[in-house]
CSV table of C-alpha atoms in Angstrom, one decimal:
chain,number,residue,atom,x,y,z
D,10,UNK,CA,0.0,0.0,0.0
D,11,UNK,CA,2.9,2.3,1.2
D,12,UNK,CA,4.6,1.8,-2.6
D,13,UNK,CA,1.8,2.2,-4.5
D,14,UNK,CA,1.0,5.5,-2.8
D,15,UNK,CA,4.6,7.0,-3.7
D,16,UNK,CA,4.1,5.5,-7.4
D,17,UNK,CA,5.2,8.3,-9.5
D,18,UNK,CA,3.0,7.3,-12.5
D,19,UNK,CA,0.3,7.2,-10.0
D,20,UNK,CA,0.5,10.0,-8.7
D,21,UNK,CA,1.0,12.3,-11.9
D,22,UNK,CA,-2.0,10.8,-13.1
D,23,UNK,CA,-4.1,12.3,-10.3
D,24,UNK,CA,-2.3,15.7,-11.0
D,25,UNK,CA,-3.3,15.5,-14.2
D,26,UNK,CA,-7.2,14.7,-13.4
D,27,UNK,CA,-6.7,17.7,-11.4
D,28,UNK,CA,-6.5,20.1,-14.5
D,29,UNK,CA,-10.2,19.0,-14.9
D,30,UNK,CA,-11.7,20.1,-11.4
D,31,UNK,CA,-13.1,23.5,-10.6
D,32,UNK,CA,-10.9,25.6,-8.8
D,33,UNK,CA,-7.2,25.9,-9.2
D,34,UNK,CA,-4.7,23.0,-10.1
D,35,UNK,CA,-2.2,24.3,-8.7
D,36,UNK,CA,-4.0,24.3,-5.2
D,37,UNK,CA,-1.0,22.8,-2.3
D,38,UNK,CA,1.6,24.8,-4.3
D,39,UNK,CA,3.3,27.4,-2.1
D,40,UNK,CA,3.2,29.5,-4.9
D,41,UNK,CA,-0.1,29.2,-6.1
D,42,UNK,CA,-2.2,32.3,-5.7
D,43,UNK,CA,-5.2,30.6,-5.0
D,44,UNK,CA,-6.3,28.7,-1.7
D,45,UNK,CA,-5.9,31.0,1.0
D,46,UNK,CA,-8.3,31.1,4.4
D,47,UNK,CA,-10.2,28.0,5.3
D,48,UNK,CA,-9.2,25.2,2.8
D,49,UNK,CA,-5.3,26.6,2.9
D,50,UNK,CA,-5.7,26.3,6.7
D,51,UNK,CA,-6.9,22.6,6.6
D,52,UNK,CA,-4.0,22.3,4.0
D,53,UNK,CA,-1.3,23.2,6.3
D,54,UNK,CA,-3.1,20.7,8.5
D,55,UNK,CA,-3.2,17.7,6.0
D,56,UNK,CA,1.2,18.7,5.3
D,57,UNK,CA,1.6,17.6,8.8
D,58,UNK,CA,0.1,14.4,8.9
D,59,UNK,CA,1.4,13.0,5.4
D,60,UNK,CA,4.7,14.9,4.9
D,61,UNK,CA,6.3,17.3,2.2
D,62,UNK,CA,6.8,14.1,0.1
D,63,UNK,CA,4.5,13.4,-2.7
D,64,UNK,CA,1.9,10.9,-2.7
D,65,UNK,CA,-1.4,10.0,-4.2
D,66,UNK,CA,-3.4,10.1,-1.0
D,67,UNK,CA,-2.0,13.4,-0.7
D,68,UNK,CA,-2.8,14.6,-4.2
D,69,UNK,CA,-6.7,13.2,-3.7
D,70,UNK,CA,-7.0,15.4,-0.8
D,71,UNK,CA,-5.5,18.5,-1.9
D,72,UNK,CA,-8.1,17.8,-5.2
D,73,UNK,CA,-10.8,18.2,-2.9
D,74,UNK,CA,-9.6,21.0,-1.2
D,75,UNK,CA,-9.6,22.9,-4.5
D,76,UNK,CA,-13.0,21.8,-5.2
D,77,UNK,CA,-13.9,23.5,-1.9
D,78,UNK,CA,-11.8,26.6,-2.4
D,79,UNK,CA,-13.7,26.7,-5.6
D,80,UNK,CA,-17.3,26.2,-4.3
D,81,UNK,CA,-16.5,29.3,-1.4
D,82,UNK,CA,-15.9,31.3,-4.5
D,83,UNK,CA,-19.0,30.6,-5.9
D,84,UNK,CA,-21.2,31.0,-3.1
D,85,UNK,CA,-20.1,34.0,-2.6
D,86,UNK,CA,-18.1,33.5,0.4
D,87,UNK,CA,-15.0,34.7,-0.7
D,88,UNK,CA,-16.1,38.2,-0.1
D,89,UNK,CA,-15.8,39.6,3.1
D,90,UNK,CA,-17.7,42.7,4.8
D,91,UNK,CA,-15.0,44.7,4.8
D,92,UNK,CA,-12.5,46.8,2.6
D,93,UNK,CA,-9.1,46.1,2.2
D,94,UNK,CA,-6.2,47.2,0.1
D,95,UNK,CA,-4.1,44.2,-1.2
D,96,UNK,CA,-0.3,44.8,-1.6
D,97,UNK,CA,1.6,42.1,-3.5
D,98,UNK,CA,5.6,42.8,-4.3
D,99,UNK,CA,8.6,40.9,-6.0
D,100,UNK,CA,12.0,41.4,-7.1
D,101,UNK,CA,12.7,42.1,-10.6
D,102,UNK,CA,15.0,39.0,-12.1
D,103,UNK,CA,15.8,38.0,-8.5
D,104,UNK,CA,16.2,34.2,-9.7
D,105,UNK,CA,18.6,35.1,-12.6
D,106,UNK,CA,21.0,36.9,-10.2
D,107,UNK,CA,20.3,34.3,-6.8
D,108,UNK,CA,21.5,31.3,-9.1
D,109,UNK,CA,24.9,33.1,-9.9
D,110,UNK,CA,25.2,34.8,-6.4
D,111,UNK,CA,24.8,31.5,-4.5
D,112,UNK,CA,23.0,31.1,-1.2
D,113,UNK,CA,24.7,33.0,0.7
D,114,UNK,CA,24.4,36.1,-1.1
D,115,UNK,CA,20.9,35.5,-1.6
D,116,UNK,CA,20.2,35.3,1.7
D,117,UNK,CA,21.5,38.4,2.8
D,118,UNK,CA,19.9,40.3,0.1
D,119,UNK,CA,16.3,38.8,1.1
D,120,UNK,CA,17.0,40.0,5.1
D,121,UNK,CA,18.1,43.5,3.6
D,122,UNK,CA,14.9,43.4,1.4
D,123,UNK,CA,13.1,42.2,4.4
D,124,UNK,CA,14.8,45.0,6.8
D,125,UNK,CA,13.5,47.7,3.9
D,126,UNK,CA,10.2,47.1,2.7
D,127,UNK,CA,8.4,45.3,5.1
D,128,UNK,CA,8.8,48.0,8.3
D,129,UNK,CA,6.8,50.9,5.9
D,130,UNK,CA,4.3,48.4,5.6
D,131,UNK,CA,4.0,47.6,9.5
D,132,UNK,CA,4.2,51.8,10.8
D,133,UNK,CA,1.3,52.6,8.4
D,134,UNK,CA,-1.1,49.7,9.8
D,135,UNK,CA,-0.2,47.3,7.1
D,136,UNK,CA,-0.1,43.4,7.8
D,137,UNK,CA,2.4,41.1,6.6
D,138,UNK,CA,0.3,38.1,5.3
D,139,UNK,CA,2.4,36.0,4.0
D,140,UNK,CA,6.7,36.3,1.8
D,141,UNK,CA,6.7,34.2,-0.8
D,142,UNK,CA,10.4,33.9,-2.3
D,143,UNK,CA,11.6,37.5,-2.9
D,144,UNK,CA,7.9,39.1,-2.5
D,145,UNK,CA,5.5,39.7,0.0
D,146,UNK,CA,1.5,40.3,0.2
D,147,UNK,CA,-0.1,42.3,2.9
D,148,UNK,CA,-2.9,44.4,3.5
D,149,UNK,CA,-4.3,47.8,4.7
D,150,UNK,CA,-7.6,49.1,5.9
D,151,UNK,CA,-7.0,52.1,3.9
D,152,UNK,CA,-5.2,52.7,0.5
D,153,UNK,CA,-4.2,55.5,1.7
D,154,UNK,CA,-1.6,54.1,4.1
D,155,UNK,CA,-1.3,51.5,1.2
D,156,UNK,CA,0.0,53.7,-0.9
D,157,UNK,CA,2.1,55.3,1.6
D,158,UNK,CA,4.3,52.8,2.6
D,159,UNK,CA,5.3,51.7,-0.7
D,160,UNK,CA,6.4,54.9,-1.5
D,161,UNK,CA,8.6,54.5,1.5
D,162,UNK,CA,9.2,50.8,0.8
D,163,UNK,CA,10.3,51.7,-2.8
D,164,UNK,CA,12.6,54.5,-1.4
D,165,UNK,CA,14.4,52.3,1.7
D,166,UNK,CA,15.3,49.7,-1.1
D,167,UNK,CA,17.4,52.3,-3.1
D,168,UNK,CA,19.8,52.0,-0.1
D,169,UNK,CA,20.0,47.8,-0.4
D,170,UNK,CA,22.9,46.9,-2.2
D,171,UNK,CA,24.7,42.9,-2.3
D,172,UNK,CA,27.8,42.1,-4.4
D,173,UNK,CA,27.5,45.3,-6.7
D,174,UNK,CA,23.6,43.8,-7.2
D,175,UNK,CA,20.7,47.0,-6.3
D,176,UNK,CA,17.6,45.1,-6.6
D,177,UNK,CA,14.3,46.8,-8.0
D,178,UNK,CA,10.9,45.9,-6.8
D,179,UNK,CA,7.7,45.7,-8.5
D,180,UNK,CA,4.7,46.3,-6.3
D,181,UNK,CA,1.1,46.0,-6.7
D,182,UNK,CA,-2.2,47.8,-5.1
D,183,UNK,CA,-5.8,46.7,-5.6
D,184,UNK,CA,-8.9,47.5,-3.0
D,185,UNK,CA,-11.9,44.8,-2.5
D,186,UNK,CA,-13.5,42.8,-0.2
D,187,UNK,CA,-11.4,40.0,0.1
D,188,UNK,CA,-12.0,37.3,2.9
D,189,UNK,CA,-9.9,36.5,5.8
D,190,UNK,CA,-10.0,32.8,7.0
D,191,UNK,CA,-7.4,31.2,9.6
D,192,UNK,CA,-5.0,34.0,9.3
D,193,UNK,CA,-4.9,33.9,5.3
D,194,UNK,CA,-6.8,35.5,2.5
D,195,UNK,CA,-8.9,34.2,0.3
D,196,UNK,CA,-11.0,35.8,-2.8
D,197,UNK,CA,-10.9,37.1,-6.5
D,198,UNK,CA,-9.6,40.5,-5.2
D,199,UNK,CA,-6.3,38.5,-4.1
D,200,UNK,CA,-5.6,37.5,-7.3
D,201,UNK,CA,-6.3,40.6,-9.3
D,202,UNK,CA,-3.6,42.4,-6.8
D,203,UNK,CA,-1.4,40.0,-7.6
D,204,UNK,CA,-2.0,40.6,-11.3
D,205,UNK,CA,-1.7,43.8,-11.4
D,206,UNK,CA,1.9,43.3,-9.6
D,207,UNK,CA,2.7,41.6,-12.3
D,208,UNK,CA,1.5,44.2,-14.6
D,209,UNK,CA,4.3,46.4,-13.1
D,210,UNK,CA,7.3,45.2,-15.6
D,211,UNK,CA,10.8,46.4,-14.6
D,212,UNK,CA,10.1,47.9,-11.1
D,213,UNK,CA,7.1,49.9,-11.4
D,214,UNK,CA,4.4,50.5,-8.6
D,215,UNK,CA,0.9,50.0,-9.9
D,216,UNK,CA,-2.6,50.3,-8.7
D,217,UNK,CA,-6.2,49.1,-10.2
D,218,UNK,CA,-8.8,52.1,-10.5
D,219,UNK,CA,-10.8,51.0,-7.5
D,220,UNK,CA,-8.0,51.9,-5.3
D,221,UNK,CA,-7.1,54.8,-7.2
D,222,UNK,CA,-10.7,55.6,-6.8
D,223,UNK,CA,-10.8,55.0,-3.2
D,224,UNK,CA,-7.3,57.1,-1.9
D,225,UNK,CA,-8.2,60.8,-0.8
D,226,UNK,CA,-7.8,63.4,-3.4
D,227,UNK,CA,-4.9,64.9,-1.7
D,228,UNK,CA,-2.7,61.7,-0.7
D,229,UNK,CA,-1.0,61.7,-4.5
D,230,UNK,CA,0.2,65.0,-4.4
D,231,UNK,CA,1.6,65.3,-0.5
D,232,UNK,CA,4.0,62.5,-1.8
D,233,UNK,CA,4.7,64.7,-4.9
D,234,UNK,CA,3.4,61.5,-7.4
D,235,UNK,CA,0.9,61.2,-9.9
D,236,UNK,CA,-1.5,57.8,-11.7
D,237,UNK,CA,-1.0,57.7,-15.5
D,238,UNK,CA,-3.0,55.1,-17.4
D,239,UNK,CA,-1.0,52.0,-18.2
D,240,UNK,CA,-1.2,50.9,-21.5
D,241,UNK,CA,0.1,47.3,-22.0
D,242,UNK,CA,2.3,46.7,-24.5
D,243,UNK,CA,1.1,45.2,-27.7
D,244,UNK,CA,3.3,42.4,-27.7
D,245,UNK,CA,3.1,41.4,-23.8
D,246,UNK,CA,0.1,39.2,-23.2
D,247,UNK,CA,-3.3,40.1,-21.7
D,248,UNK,CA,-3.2,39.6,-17.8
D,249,UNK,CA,-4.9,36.5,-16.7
D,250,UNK,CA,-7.6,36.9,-13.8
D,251,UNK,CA,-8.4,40.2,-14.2
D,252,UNK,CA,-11.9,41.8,-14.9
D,253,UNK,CA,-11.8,43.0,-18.7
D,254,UNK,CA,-12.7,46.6,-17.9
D,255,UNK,CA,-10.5,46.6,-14.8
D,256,UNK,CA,-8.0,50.0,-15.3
D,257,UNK,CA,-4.5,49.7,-13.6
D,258,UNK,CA,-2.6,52.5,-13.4
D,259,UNK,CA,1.6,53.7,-12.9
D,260,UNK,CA,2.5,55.8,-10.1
D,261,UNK,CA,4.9,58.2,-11.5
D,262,UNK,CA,6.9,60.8,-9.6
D,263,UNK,CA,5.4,64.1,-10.2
């Protein structure tokens, strides 16, 4: 029983029935986007009573799990009663430079990464969700404070510097209704943050409109920066998991 549970054919078989269930595939993945709050709870759960290693009980579950996550989407109850301002952030060609750098290198940059951006985020009521890598996601009650401490997260990591390497950061804001469940996230408005992270190219800060709607008329221009329209570029593809008429915008300095 023990073999045929760690049988590699078996097991990429059940990844691959995966593909077909509602919700995400990638569902167990630390990097998946998707499966935050209650089923990412029982997730954790489930890692420590079969292990890191792969098996096909293991793949079963985390199918269901999925199927949950995707049936609390549907119901609606991956919206929560209050507004919150996602924040999601990553390094721009981190991996490229961390594979020639080694680990040690690496490792000192992510503490001085760590050490800059993720204090901002703490002062102005933000809360460190969850790094992931060379990024992080939190959130704010108000995009105003949002938007505040990654202008002072952006300006701490000018001063980071490892082996003659000055990382930039690409950081993304977007204001919803997502969930919180057992000390994670969990909703559409999640994802579009991330998104429109990834909308921000070689170490931009972007926001979607509804933040941009949502910040006080006067926050832009006390940190001396402006929103100009982002217009993708016609070769880059179309963002995945994003509303078609969803707006994203650059903050520029003034």
């Amino acid at each position: 029983m023990s073999g045929t549970n760690s049988r590699p054919d078996l097991i990429g078989a059940i990844r691959k029935a995966r593909q077909n269930l509602p919700g995400d595939p990638a569902f167990g993945d630390p990097l998946s986007l998707s499966g935050p709050g209650g089923p990412r709870a029982v997730a954790r759960a489930a890692d420590k009573l079969v292990g890191d290693s792969p098996s096909a009980a293991k793949e079963i579950g985390l199918g269901a799990l999925q199927v949950w996550q995707a049936m609390l989407e549907r119901v609606g109850r991956g919206k929560g009663a209050q507004q919150m301002t996602v924040m999601f952030t990553d390094l721009v060609a981190f991996s490229s430079w961390s594979l020639s750098a080694g680990d040690e290198a690496t490792l000192e940059l992510l503490r001085r990464v760590a050490k800059a951006i993720e204090p901002p985020i703490v002062e102005r009521g933000g809360q460190v969700v969850k790094r992931m890598g060379d990024g992080v996601m939190a959130v704010f009650p108000s995009p105003d404070r949002a938007v505040i401490a990654a202008v002072a997260a952006k300006e701490n990591l000018t001063g980071v510097e490892v082996q003659g390497y000055r990382p930039q950061m690409r950081l993304g804001l977007h204001t919803g209704s997502p969930r919180e469940l057992g000390g994670d996230w969990l909703g559409v408005d999640v994802t579009i943050a991330a998104r429109v992270m990834e909308a921000g190219g070689n170490g931009n800060m972007m926001l979607s409109e509804p933040t941009l709607q949502a910040l006080r008329p006067e926050t832009l221009g006390e940190l001396g920066i402006a929103a100009r329209p982002y217009r993708r570029s016609f070769f880059a593809a179309p963002l995945s998991g994003v509303p078609e008429d969803l707006r994203i915008y650059r903050l520029d300095g003034e």
